[in-house]
Amino acid sequence: MKRVIITGGNGLLGRALASELIDAGYEVIALSRDPSRVRGMARAVRVEKWDGKTAQGWGARADGAFAILNFAGASIGFPPIPWWLPGRKENIMQSRVHAGNAIVDAVRAAKTKPRVVMQMSGSNFYGLRGDQSIAENETAGNDFPARVCVQWENATNEIESLGVRRVIARTAPVLTKRGGVLFYLALPFKFFVGGALGNGKQWFAWIHVADFIAAIRFLLENENARGAFNLAAPNPLINSDFARALARILKRPNWFPAPAWIFKFVFGELGETMVLGSQRVIPRRLQAMGFPFQFADAASALQDLLKEK
């Protein structure tokens, strides 16, 4: 049985991925700083404690493992604190760097190296590019989310020199049935006050959770997959079109645009980059490798996620 280790695996996406890997016949070990607080994890997943900084305790599991997936890092989005205070910025950055360093230490010490290390990252890597289509060959941006992604990726650079295949998953916002970004985007519509964010002209890259999980497996299992991949649906759309699609599926009005100044005033830099920022990210490398998207357009994705049972 192939062993997969997931750092930070107790988050929304980590739990969904762990469950899928268990169903596919993998042995899954999820690392958590507080296993007693882990909820919603598939029973067959073994949850082990780690300090988020070192390979102490769990490092021996890397010997002979098939893969290590690095999800670890403090939340960069709105919960639990909707501002990037200096201390929070430091925690966001250092939590990722420390986790990456720990993975490198574990791989270096392993007699039988893992076959692949998957380094999570974000489409925020590219910064804000307006209407420009963004493929994997574009350079990094310079705003705070971009710098976080750069440091996150760089933390496991040494993996490649150890002879281990490394895949970087630059992931767009993942749409899920419960929680995540879609919850916040849909909430105003459910109270009949939904609309575009700001002028609505900013591009919104996204990916359905089913395609996210399928893409992770596709890249893990494909020996030719190396380097950075954009995990995003092939059809990004501007925010006003996304709002229109949400309103249609939820059967709610789309008449209450939220002024840009509110996000800038209330959330500061976070609002300007994560809410009003424009990213037209394209999954060029995934498409070139023939990855089959199940939900290529927002309408089908939202219909699947928001449909009433």
PDB file of C-alpha atoms in Angstrom:
ATOM      1  CA  MET A   1       0.000   0.000   0.000  1.00  0.00           C
ATOM      2  CA  LYS A   2       1.415   3.384  -1.014  1.00  0.00           C
ATOM      3  CA  ARG A   3       1.910   5.757   1.912  1.00  0.00           C
ATOM      4  CA  VAL A   4       1.015   9.438   1.574  1.00  0.00           C
ATOM      5  CA  ILE A   5       1.859  11.995   4.260  1.00  0.00           C
ATOM      6  CA  ILE A   6      -0.157  15.219   4.342  1.00  0.00           C
ATOM      7  CA  THR A   7       1.110  18.124   6.436  1.00  0.00           C
ATOM      8  CA  GLY A   8      -1.652  20.462   7.536  1.00  0.00           C
ATOM      9  CA  GLY A   9      -4.082  17.779   6.432  1.00  0.00           C
ATOM     10  CA  ASN A  10      -6.865  18.698   8.869  1.00  0.00           C
ATOM     11  CA  GLY A  11      -8.103  21.652   6.820  1.00  0.00           C
ATOM     12  CA  LEU A  12     -11.141  21.583   4.552  1.00  0.00           C
ATOM     13  CA  LEU A  13      -9.210  20.545   1.440  1.00  0.00           C
ATOM     14  CA  GLY A  14      -6.806  18.255   3.262  1.00  0.00           C
ATOM     15  CA  ARG A  15      -9.700  16.262   4.734  1.00  0.00           C
ATOM     16  CA  ALA A  16     -11.416  15.931   1.358  1.00  0.00           C
ATOM     17  CA  LEU A  17      -8.197  14.833  -0.314  1.00  0.00           C
ATOM     18  CA  ALA A  18      -7.342  12.361   2.452  1.00  0.00           C
ATOM     19  CA  SER A  19     -10.751  10.722   2.098  1.00  0.00           C
ATOM     20  CA  GLU A  20     -10.311  10.395  -1.672  1.00  0.00           C
ATOM     21  CA  LEU A  21      -6.839   8.883  -1.291  1.00  0.00           C
ATOM     22  CA  ILE A  22      -8.117   6.354   1.255  1.00  0.00           C
ATOM     23  CA  ASP A  23     -10.864   5.328  -1.163  1.00  0.00           C
ATOM     24  CA  ALA A  24      -8.206   4.925  -3.870  1.00  0.00           C
ATOM     25  CA  GLY A  25      -6.265   2.468  -1.713  1.00  0.00           C
ATOM     26  CA  TYR A  26      -3.544   4.676  -0.273  1.00  0.00           C
ATOM     27  CA  GLU A  27      -2.327   4.664   3.311  1.00  0.00           C
ATOM     28  CA  VAL A  28      -2.745   8.239   4.538  1.00  0.00           C
ATOM     29  CA  ILE A  29      -1.005   9.913   7.462  1.00  0.00           C
ATOM     30  CA  ALA A  30      -2.171  13.429   8.328  1.00  0.00           C
ATOM     31  CA  LEU A  31       0.079  15.588  10.481  1.00  0.00           C
ATOM     32  CA  SER A  32      -1.542  18.013  12.898  1.00  0.00           C
ATOM     33  CA  ARG A  33      -0.244  20.195  15.698  1.00  0.00           C
ATOM     34  CA  ASP A  34      -3.279  19.193  17.775  1.00  0.00           C
ATOM     35  CA  PRO A  35      -4.731  15.806  16.756  1.00  0.00           C
ATOM     36  CA  SER A  36      -7.399  16.040  19.474  1.00  0.00           C
ATOM     37  CA  ARG A  37      -9.053  18.898  17.567  1.00  0.00           C
ATOM     38  CA  VAL A  38      -9.176  17.159  14.202  1.00  0.00           C
ATOM     39  CA  ARG A  39     -12.770  16.703  13.048  1.00  0.00           C
ATOM     40  CA  GLY A  40     -14.329  15.185   9.952  1.00  0.00           C
ATOM     41  CA  MET A  41     -11.337  13.069   8.938  1.00  0.00           C
ATOM     42  CA  ALA A  42     -11.935   9.672   7.343  1.00  0.00           C
ATOM     43  CA  ARG A  43     -11.522   6.927   9.965  1.00  0.00           C
ATOM     44  CA  ALA A  44      -8.789   5.123   8.076  1.00  0.00           C
ATOM     45  CA  VAL A  45      -6.589   8.232   8.112  1.00  0.00           C
ATOM     46  CA  ARG A  46      -3.924   8.072  10.798  1.00  0.00           C
ATOM     47  CA  VAL A  47      -3.515  11.476  12.453  1.00  0.00           C
ATOM     48  CA  GLU A  48      -0.129  12.099  14.036  1.00  0.00           C
ATOM     49  CA  LYS A  49       1.140  15.021  16.056  1.00  0.00           C
ATOM     50  CA  TRP A  50       3.886  17.336  14.863  1.00  0.00           C
ATOM     51  CA  ASP A  51       5.134  20.736  15.918  1.00  0.00           C
ATOM     52  CA  GLY A  52       4.845  22.350  12.483  1.00  0.00           C
ATOM     53  CA  LYS A  53       8.555  23.131  12.472  1.00  0.00           C
ATOM     54  CA  THR A  54      10.618  19.948  12.546  1.00  0.00           C
ATOM     55  CA  ALA A  55      10.629  16.339  11.354  1.00  0.00           C
ATOM     56  CA  GLN A  56      10.817  15.101  14.935  1.00  0.00           C
ATOM     57  CA  GLY A  57       8.509  12.137  15.530  1.00  0.00           C
ATOM     58  CA  TRP A  58       6.956  11.825  12.083  1.00  0.00           C
ATOM     59  CA  GLY A  59      10.109  12.077   9.976  1.00  0.00           C
ATOM     60  CA  ALA A  60      10.701   8.322   9.944  1.00  0.00           C
ATOM     61  CA  ARG A  61       7.389   7.931   8.084  1.00  0.00           C
ATOM     62  CA  ALA A  62       8.973   9.632   5.075  1.00  0.00           C
ATOM     63  CA  ASP A  63      11.310   6.658   4.607  1.00  0.00           C
ATOM     64  CA  GLY A  64       9.718   4.584   1.863  1.00  0.00           C
ATOM     65  CA  ALA A  65       6.681   6.847   1.493  1.00  0.00           C
ATOM     66  CA  PHE A  66       5.169   7.360  -1.933  1.00  0.00           C
ATOM     67  CA  ALA A  67       4.415  11.054  -1.458  1.00  0.00           C
ATOM     68  CA  ILE A  68       4.488  13.996   0.920  1.00  0.00           C
ATOM     69  CA  LEU A  69       1.918  16.741   0.371  1.00  0.00           C
ATOM     70  CA  ASN A  70       2.676  20.048   2.041  1.00  0.00           C
ATOM     71  CA  PHE A  71      -0.571  21.836   2.928  1.00  0.00           C
ATOM     72  CA  ALA A  72       0.780  23.352   6.146  1.00  0.00           C
ATOM     73  CA  GLY A  73       0.490  27.063   6.785  1.00  0.00           C
ATOM     74  CA  ALA A  74      -1.536  29.599   8.763  1.00  0.00           C
ATOM     75  CA  SER A  75      -4.697  30.820   7.020  1.00  0.00           C
ATOM     76  CA  ILE A  76      -4.036  33.707   4.653  1.00  0.00           C
ATOM     77  CA  GLY A  77      -7.709  34.512   4.042  1.00  0.00           C
ATOM     78  CA  PHE A  78     -10.437  36.030   6.192  1.00  0.00           C
ATOM     79  CA  PRO A  79     -10.879  33.560   9.062  1.00  0.00           C
ATOM     80  CA  PRO A  80     -10.102  33.911  11.859  1.00  0.00           C
ATOM     81  CA  ILE A  81      -8.908  37.532  11.669  1.00  0.00           C
ATOM     82  CA  PRO A  82      -9.882  39.681   8.658  1.00  0.00           C
ATOM     83  CA  TRP A  83      -6.741  41.847   8.688  1.00  0.00           C
ATOM     84  CA  TRP A  84      -3.062  41.355   8.001  1.00  0.00           C
ATOM     85  CA  LEU A  85      -1.572  42.760  11.172  1.00  0.00           C
ATOM     86  CA  PRO A  86       2.250  42.609  11.315  1.00  0.00           C
ATOM     87  CA  GLY A  87       2.263  39.657  13.720  1.00  0.00           C
ATOM     88  CA  ARG A  88      -0.200  37.741  11.581  1.00  0.00           C
ATOM     89  CA  LYS A  89       1.853  38.399   8.443  1.00  0.00           C
ATOM     90  CA  GLU A  90       4.902  36.962  10.156  1.00  0.00           C
ATOM     91  CA  ASN A  91       2.954  33.881  11.257  1.00  0.00           C
ATOM     92  CA  ILE A  92       1.545  33.334   7.756  1.00  0.00           C
ATOM     93  CA  MET A  93       5.026  33.465   6.257  1.00  0.00           C
ATOM     94  CA  GLN A  94       7.023  31.591   8.880  1.00  0.00           C
ATOM     95  CA  SER A  95       4.501  28.765   9.319  1.00  0.00           C
ATOM     96  CA  ARG A  96       5.031  27.898   5.655  1.00  0.00           C
ATOM     97  CA  VAL A  97       8.795  28.235   5.697  1.00  0.00           C
ATOM     98  CA  HIS A  98       9.169  26.091   8.830  1.00  0.00           C
ATOM     99  CA  ALA A  99       6.933  23.346   7.423  1.00  0.00           C
ATOM    100  CA  GLY A 100       8.874  23.276   4.170  1.00  0.00           C
ATOM    101  CA  ASN A 101      12.184  23.062   5.997  1.00  0.00           C
ATOM    102  CA  ALA A 102      10.870  20.148   8.076  1.00  0.00           C
ATOM    103  CA  ILE A 103       9.876  18.257   4.943  1.00  0.00           C
ATOM    104  CA  VAL A 104      13.317  18.772   3.426  1.00  0.00           C
ATOM    105  CA  ASP A 105      14.907  17.442   6.624  1.00  0.00           C
ATOM    106  CA  ALA A 106      12.670  14.351   6.575  1.00  0.00           C
ATOM    107  CA  VAL A 107      13.416  13.611   2.918  1.00  0.00           C
ATOM    108  CA  ARG A 108      17.135  14.153   3.395  1.00  0.00           C
ATOM    109  CA  ALA A 109      17.186  11.653   6.269  1.00  0.00           C
ATOM    110  CA  ALA A 110      15.117   9.012   4.458  1.00  0.00           C
ATOM    111  CA  LYS A 111      17.102   6.027   3.181  1.00  0.00           C
ATOM    112  CA  THR A 112      14.396   5.267   0.635  1.00  0.00           C
ATOM    113  CA  LYS A 113      13.283   8.671  -0.626  1.00  0.00           C
ATOM    114  CA  PRO A 114       9.636   9.485  -1.334  1.00  0.00           C
ATOM    115  CA  ARG A 115       8.746   9.306  -5.010  1.00  0.00           C
ATOM    116  CA  VAL A 116       7.238  12.786  -5.066  1.00  0.00           C
ATOM    117  CA  VAL A 117       6.770  15.861  -2.899  1.00  0.00           C
ATOM    118  CA  MET A 118       3.820  18.084  -3.729  1.00  0.00           C
ATOM    119  CA  GLN A 119       4.275  21.662  -2.610  1.00  0.00           C
ATOM    120  CA  MET A 120       1.033  23.594  -2.300  1.00  0.00           C
ATOM    121  CA  SER A 121       1.016  27.216  -3.382  1.00  0.00           C
ATOM    122  CA  GLY A 122      -1.556  29.683  -4.649  1.00  0.00           C
ATOM    123  CA  SER A 123      -2.504  31.489  -7.816  1.00  0.00           C
ATOM    124  CA  ASN A 124      -1.636  34.565  -5.729  1.00  0.00           C
ATOM    125  CA  PHE A 125       1.969  33.752  -6.710  1.00  0.00           C
ATOM    126  CA  TYR A 126       1.564  35.918  -9.809  1.00  0.00           C
ATOM    127  CA  GLY A 127       0.289  39.045  -8.124  1.00  0.00           C
ATOM    128  CA  LEU A 128      -2.378  41.192  -9.773  1.00  0.00           C
ATOM    129  CA  ARG A 129      -2.231  41.264 -13.587  1.00  0.00           C
ATOM    130  CA  GLY A 130      -5.466  42.925 -14.713  1.00  0.00           C
ATOM    131  CA  ASP A 131      -6.798  41.324 -17.898  1.00  0.00           C
ATOM    132  CA  GLN A 132      -3.595  39.403 -18.693  1.00  0.00           C
ATOM    133  CA  SER A 133      -3.920  35.630 -19.083  1.00  0.00           C
ATOM    134  CA  ILE A 134      -1.525  34.015 -16.615  1.00  0.00           C
ATOM    135  CA  ALA A 135       0.165  30.708 -17.422  1.00  0.00           C
ATOM    136  CA  GLU A 136       2.827  28.931 -15.377  1.00  0.00           C
ATOM    137  CA  ASN A 137       5.742  30.652 -17.112  1.00  0.00           C
ATOM    138  CA  GLU A 138       4.826  34.071 -15.711  1.00  0.00           C
ATOM    139  CA  THR A 139       7.030  35.614 -13.038  1.00  0.00           C
ATOM    140  CA  ALA A 140       6.035  36.189  -9.423  1.00  0.00           C
ATOM    141  CA  GLY A 141       4.240  39.284  -8.217  1.00  0.00           C
ATOM    142  CA  ASN A 142       5.391  41.523  -5.381  1.00  0.00           C
ATOM    143  CA  ASP A 143       2.355  42.013  -3.136  1.00  0.00           C
ATOM    144  CA  PHE A 144       2.107  40.200   0.183  1.00  0.00           C
ATOM    145  CA  PRO A 145       0.182  37.106  -1.018  1.00  0.00           C
ATOM    146  CA  ALA A 146       2.664  36.720  -3.887  1.00  0.00           C
ATOM    147  CA  ARG A 147       5.640  36.951  -1.537  1.00  0.00           C
ATOM    148  CA  VAL A 148       4.054  34.323   0.715  1.00  0.00           C
ATOM    149  CA  CYS A 149       3.692  31.940  -2.223  1.00  0.00           C
ATOM    150  CA  VAL A 150       7.288  32.529  -3.319  1.00  0.00           C
ATOM    151  CA  GLN A 151       8.638  31.754   0.154  1.00  0.00           C
ATOM    152  CA  TRP A 152       6.319  28.741   0.471  1.00  0.00           C
ATOM    153  CA  GLU A 153       7.606  27.289  -2.782  1.00  0.00           C
ATOM    154  CA  ASN A 154      11.231  28.127  -2.056  1.00  0.00           C
ATOM    155  CA  ALA A 155      11.099  26.337   1.302  1.00  0.00           C
ATOM    156  CA  THR A 156      11.172  22.949  -0.458  1.00  0.00           C
ATOM    157  CA  ASN A 157      13.517  23.840  -3.343  1.00  0.00           C
ATOM    158  CA  GLU A 158      16.177  21.478  -2.017  1.00  0.00           C
ATOM    159  CA  ILE A 159      13.894  18.483  -2.618  1.00  0.00           C
ATOM    160  CA  GLU A 160      14.885  18.404  -6.283  1.00  0.00           C
ATOM    161  CA  SER A 161      18.610  18.260  -5.519  1.00  0.00           C
ATOM    162  CA  LEU A 162      17.867  15.199  -3.358  1.00  0.00           C
ATOM    163  CA  GLY A 163      16.673  13.377  -6.460  1.00  0.00           C
ATOM    164  CA  VAL A 164      12.961  13.578  -5.633  1.00  0.00           C
ATOM    165  CA  ARG A 165      10.303  14.737  -8.078  1.00  0.00           C
ATOM    166  CA  ARG A 166       8.657  17.949  -6.903  1.00  0.00           C
ATOM    167  CA  VAL A 167       5.320  19.306  -8.080  1.00  0.00           C
ATOM    168  CA  ILE A 168       4.108  22.804  -7.189  1.00  0.00           C
ATOM    169  CA  ALA A 169       0.323  23.249  -7.133  1.00  0.00           C
ATOM    170  CA  ARG A 170      -0.512  26.942  -7.627  1.00  0.00           C
ATOM    171  CA  THR A 171      -4.134  26.675  -6.649  1.00  0.00           C
ATOM    172  CA  ALA A 172      -6.933  29.113  -7.398  1.00  0.00           C
ATOM    173  CA  PRO A 173      -9.764  29.532  -4.859  1.00  0.00           C
ATOM    174  CA  VAL A 174     -11.406  26.125  -4.462  1.00  0.00           C
ATOM    175  CA  LEU A 175     -15.204  26.020  -4.588  1.00  0.00           C
ATOM    176  CA  THR A 176     -16.737  23.546  -2.124  1.00  0.00           C
ATOM    177  CA  LYS A 177     -20.224  22.666  -0.894  1.00  0.00           C
ATOM    178  CA  ARG A 178     -19.533  23.713   2.688  1.00  0.00           C
ATOM    179  CA  GLY A 179     -17.231  26.447   3.885  1.00  0.00           C
ATOM    180  CA  GLY A 180     -14.444  28.006   1.891  1.00  0.00           C
ATOM    181  CA  VAL A 181     -14.639  30.978  -0.444  1.00  0.00           C
ATOM    182  CA  LEU A 182     -17.995  30.037  -1.980  1.00  0.00           C
ATOM    183  CA  PHE A 183     -19.713  30.317   1.404  1.00  0.00           C
ATOM    184  CA  TYR A 184     -18.672  33.980   1.686  1.00  0.00           C
ATOM    185  CA  LEU A 185     -19.473  34.782  -1.944  1.00  0.00           C
ATOM    186  CA  ALA A 186     -22.933  33.201  -1.789  1.00  0.00           C
ATOM    187  CA  LEU A 187     -23.950  34.504   1.643  1.00  0.00           C
ATOM    188  CA  PRO A 188     -25.080  38.021   0.567  1.00  0.00           C
ATOM    189  CA  PHE A 189     -27.229  36.517  -2.192  1.00  0.00           C
ATOM    190  CA  LYS A 190     -28.977  34.245   0.290  1.00  0.00           C
ATOM    191  CA  PHE A 191     -30.019  37.390   2.195  1.00  0.00           C
ATOM    192  CA  PHE A 192     -31.134  39.132  -1.024  1.00  0.00           C
ATOM    193  CA  VAL A 193     -28.292  41.680  -0.966  1.00  0.00           C
ATOM    194  CA  GLY A 194     -25.910  40.049  -3.444  1.00  0.00           C
ATOM    195  CA  GLY A 195     -24.051  41.701  -6.270  1.00  0.00           C
ATOM    196  CA  ALA A 196     -20.656  42.288  -7.809  1.00  0.00           C
ATOM    197  CA  LEU A 197     -17.669  43.175  -5.646  1.00  0.00           C
ATOM    198  CA  GLY A 198     -16.342  46.619  -6.493  1.00  0.00           C
ATOM    199  CA  ASN A 199     -16.745  47.391 -10.200  1.00  0.00           C
ATOM    200  CA  GLY A 200     -16.995  43.660 -10.949  1.00  0.00           C
ATOM    201  CA  LYS A 201     -14.395  43.835 -13.715  1.00  0.00           C
ATOM    202  CA  GLN A 202     -11.690  41.916 -11.849  1.00  0.00           C
ATOM    203  CA  TRP A 203     -10.970  38.406 -13.111  1.00  0.00           C
ATOM    204  CA  PHE A 204     -11.763  35.520 -10.799  1.00  0.00           C
ATOM    205  CA  ALA A 205      -9.906  32.227 -11.183  1.00  0.00           C
ATOM    206  CA  TRP A 206     -11.469  29.234  -9.429  1.00  0.00           C
ATOM    207  CA  ILE A 207     -11.591  25.427  -9.389  1.00  0.00           C
ATOM    208  CA  HIS A 208     -14.279  22.951  -8.293  1.00  0.00           C
ATOM    209  CA  VAL A 209     -13.184  20.782  -5.366  1.00  0.00           C
ATOM    210  CA  ALA A 210     -13.718  17.604  -7.406  1.00  0.00           C
ATOM    211  CA  ASP A 211     -11.326  18.856 -10.090  1.00  0.00           C
ATOM    212  CA  PHE A 212      -8.878  20.033  -7.436  1.00  0.00           C
ATOM    213  CA  ILE A 213      -8.718  16.552  -5.895  1.00  0.00           C
ATOM    214  CA  ALA A 214      -8.572  14.865  -9.299  1.00  0.00           C
ATOM    215  CA  ALA A 215      -5.742  17.178 -10.388  1.00  0.00           C
ATOM    216  CA  ILE A 216      -3.749  16.417  -7.242  1.00  0.00           C
ATOM    217  CA  ARG A 217      -4.043  12.682  -7.917  1.00  0.00           C
ATOM    218  CA  PHE A 218      -3.255  13.187 -11.604  1.00  0.00           C
ATOM    219  CA  LEU A 219      -0.034  15.039 -10.772  1.00  0.00           C
ATOM    220  CA  LEU A 220       0.969  12.655  -7.994  1.00  0.00           C
ATOM    221  CA  GLU A 221       0.600   9.612 -10.195  1.00  0.00           C
ATOM    222  CA  ASN A 222       2.053  11.048 -13.414  1.00  0.00           C
ATOM    223  CA  GLU A 223       5.824  10.564 -13.367  1.00  0.00           C
ATOM    224  CA  ASN A 224       6.239  13.240 -16.049  1.00  0.00           C
ATOM    225  CA  ALA A 225       4.674  15.937 -13.880  1.00  0.00           C
ATOM    226  CA  ARG A 226       7.348  18.226 -12.471  1.00  0.00           C
ATOM    227  CA  GLY A 227       7.482  21.885 -11.541  1.00  0.00           C
ATOM    228  CA  ALA A 228       4.638  24.380 -11.279  1.00  0.00           C
ATOM    229  CA  PHE A 229       1.047  23.760 -12.367  1.00  0.00           C
ATOM    230  CA  ASN A 230      -1.894  26.146 -12.161  1.00  0.00           C
ATOM    231  CA  LEU A 231      -4.797  24.341 -10.502  1.00  0.00           C
ATOM    232  CA  ALA A 232      -7.596  26.451 -11.909  1.00  0.00           C
ATOM    233  CA  ALA A 233     -10.579  25.842 -14.168  1.00  0.00           C
ATOM    234  CA  PRO A 234      -9.890  26.644 -17.833  1.00  0.00           C
ATOM    235  CA  ASN A 235     -12.585  29.336 -17.934  1.00  0.00           C
ATOM    236  CA  PRO A 236     -12.018  32.129 -15.397  1.00  0.00           C
ATOM    237  CA  LEU A 237     -14.566  34.920 -15.509  1.00  0.00           C
ATOM    238  CA  ILE A 238     -14.952  38.454 -14.290  1.00  0.00           C
ATOM    239  CA  ASN A 239     -16.554  38.985 -10.901  1.00  0.00           C
ATOM    240  CA  SER A 240     -19.770  40.514 -12.247  1.00  0.00           C
ATOM    241  CA  ASP A 241     -20.372  37.422 -14.413  1.00  0.00           C
ATOM    242  CA  PHE A 242     -19.696  35.150 -11.433  1.00  0.00           C
ATOM    243  CA  ALA A 243     -22.185  37.172  -9.368  1.00  0.00           C
ATOM    244  CA  ARG A 244     -24.751  36.857 -12.158  1.00  0.00           C
ATOM    245  CA  ALA A 245     -24.281  33.079 -12.254  1.00  0.00           C
ATOM    246  CA  LEU A 246     -24.626  32.862  -8.465  1.00  0.00           C
ATOM    247  CA  ALA A 247     -27.832  34.886  -8.514  1.00  0.00           C
ATOM    248  CA  ARG A 248     -29.352  32.767 -11.270  1.00  0.00           C
ATOM    249  CA  ILE A 249     -28.637  29.450  -9.540  1.00  0.00           C
ATOM    250  CA  LEU A 250     -29.693  30.680  -6.085  1.00  0.00           C
ATOM    251  CA  LYS A 251     -32.758  32.389  -7.603  1.00  0.00           C
ATOM    252  CA  ARG A 252     -31.900  35.665  -5.935  1.00  0.00           C
ATOM    253  CA  PRO A 253     -31.596  39.240  -7.238  1.00  0.00           C
ATOM    254  CA  ASN A 254     -28.230  40.561  -8.381  1.00  0.00           C
ATOM    255  CA  TRP A 255     -28.692  44.234  -7.715  1.00  0.00           C
ATOM    256  CA  PHE A 256     -26.576  45.244  -4.731  1.00  0.00           C
ATOM    257  CA  PRO A 257     -22.927  45.753  -5.753  1.00  0.00           C
ATOM    258  CA  ALA A 258     -20.555  46.212  -2.836  1.00  0.00           C
ATOM    259  CA  PRO A 259     -18.475  49.392  -3.263  1.00  0.00           C
ATOM    260  CA  ALA A 260     -14.721  48.872  -3.491  1.00  0.00           C
ATOM    261  CA  TRP A 261     -14.027  51.424  -0.767  1.00  0.00           C
ATOM    262  CA  ILE A 262     -15.717  49.197   1.827  1.00  0.00           C
ATOM    263  CA  PHE A 263     -13.217  46.381   1.256  1.00  0.00           C
ATOM    264  CA  LYS A 264     -10.282  48.784   1.183  1.00  0.00           C
ATOM    265  CA  PHE A 265     -11.397  50.585   4.336  1.00  0.00           C
ATOM    266  CA  VAL A 266     -12.437  47.555   6.385  1.00  0.00           C
ATOM    267  CA  PHE A 267      -9.888  44.965   5.231  1.00  0.00           C
ATOM    268  CA  GLY A 268      -7.035  47.127   3.922  1.00  0.00           C
ATOM    269  CA  GLU A 269      -4.381  45.278   1.934  1.00  0.00           C
ATOM    270  CA  LEU A 270      -6.254  41.982   2.277  1.00  0.00           C
ATOM    271  CA  GLY A 271      -9.356  43.478   0.671  1.00  0.00           C
ATOM    272  CA  GLU A 272      -7.430  45.108  -2.168  1.00  0.00           C
ATOM    273  CA  THR A 273      -5.570  41.944  -3.140  1.00  0.00           C
ATOM    274  CA  MET A 274      -7.792  39.004  -2.177  1.00  0.00           C
ATOM    275  CA  VAL A 275     -11.217  40.528  -2.939  1.00  0.00           C
ATOM    276  CA  LEU A 276     -10.713  43.243  -5.543  1.00  0.00           C
ATOM    277  CA  GLY A 277      -7.554  41.892  -7.175  1.00  0.00           C
ATOM    278  CA  SER A 278      -7.716  40.566 -10.738  1.00  0.00           C
ATOM    279  CA  GLN A 279      -6.200  37.188 -11.681  1.00  0.00           C
ATOM    280  CA  ARG A 280      -6.947  35.544 -15.020  1.00  0.00           C
ATOM    281  CA  VAL A 281      -5.117  32.292 -14.309  1.00  0.00           C
ATOM    282  CA  ILE A 282      -5.062  29.577 -16.998  1.00  0.00           C
ATOM    283  CA  PRO A 283      -4.161  25.883 -16.354  1.00  0.00           C
ATOM    284  CA  ARG A 284      -1.996  25.637 -19.471  1.00  0.00           C
ATOM    285  CA  ARG A 285       0.257  22.793 -18.291  1.00  0.00           C
ATOM    286  CA  LEU A 286      -2.604  20.661 -16.965  1.00  0.00           C
ATOM    287  CA  GLN A 287      -4.413  21.049 -20.268  1.00  0.00           C
ATOM    288  CA  ALA A 288      -1.259  20.218 -22.231  1.00  0.00           C
ATOM    289  CA  MET A 289      -0.966  16.972 -20.255  1.00  0.00           C
ATOM    290  CA  GLY A 290      -4.557  16.076 -21.065  1.00  0.00           C
ATOM    291  CA  PHE A 291      -6.138  16.517 -17.638  1.00  0.00           C
ATOM    292  CA  PRO A 292      -9.935  16.111 -18.024  1.00  0.00           C
ATOM    293  CA  PHE A 293     -11.805  18.864 -16.174  1.00  0.00           C
ATOM    294  CA  GLN A 294     -15.218  17.759 -14.964  1.00  0.00           C
ATOM    295  CA  PHE A 295     -16.327  21.340 -14.271  1.00  0.00           C
ATOM    296  CA  ALA A 296     -14.754  23.661 -16.828  1.00  0.00           C
ATOM    297  CA  ASP A 297     -17.224  26.536 -16.487  1.00  0.00           C
ATOM    298  CA  ALA A 298     -18.600  28.343 -13.456  1.00  0.00           C
ATOM    299  CA  ALA A 299     -22.252  27.666 -14.275  1.00  0.00           C
ATOM    300  CA  SER A 300     -21.857  23.882 -14.126  1.00  0.00           C
ATOM    301  CA  ALA A 301     -19.660  24.090 -11.019  1.00  0.00           C
ATOM    302  CA  LEU A 302     -22.101  26.306  -9.131  1.00  0.00           C
ATOM    303  CA  GLN A 303     -25.065  24.213 -10.227  1.00  0.00           C
ATOM    304  CA  ASP A 304     -23.379  21.119  -8.799  1.00  0.00           C
ATOM    305  CA  LEU A 305     -22.328  22.748  -5.529  1.00  0.00           C
ATOM    306  CA  LEU A 306     -25.435  24.803  -4.789  1.00  0.00           C
ATOM    307  CA  LYS A 307     -28.209  22.593  -6.099  1.00  0.00           C
ATOM    308  CA  GLU A 308     -30.910  21.746  -3.591  1.00  0.00           C
ATOM    309  CA  LYS A 309     -31.220  18.103  -2.640  1.00  0.00           C
TER     310      LYS A 309
END
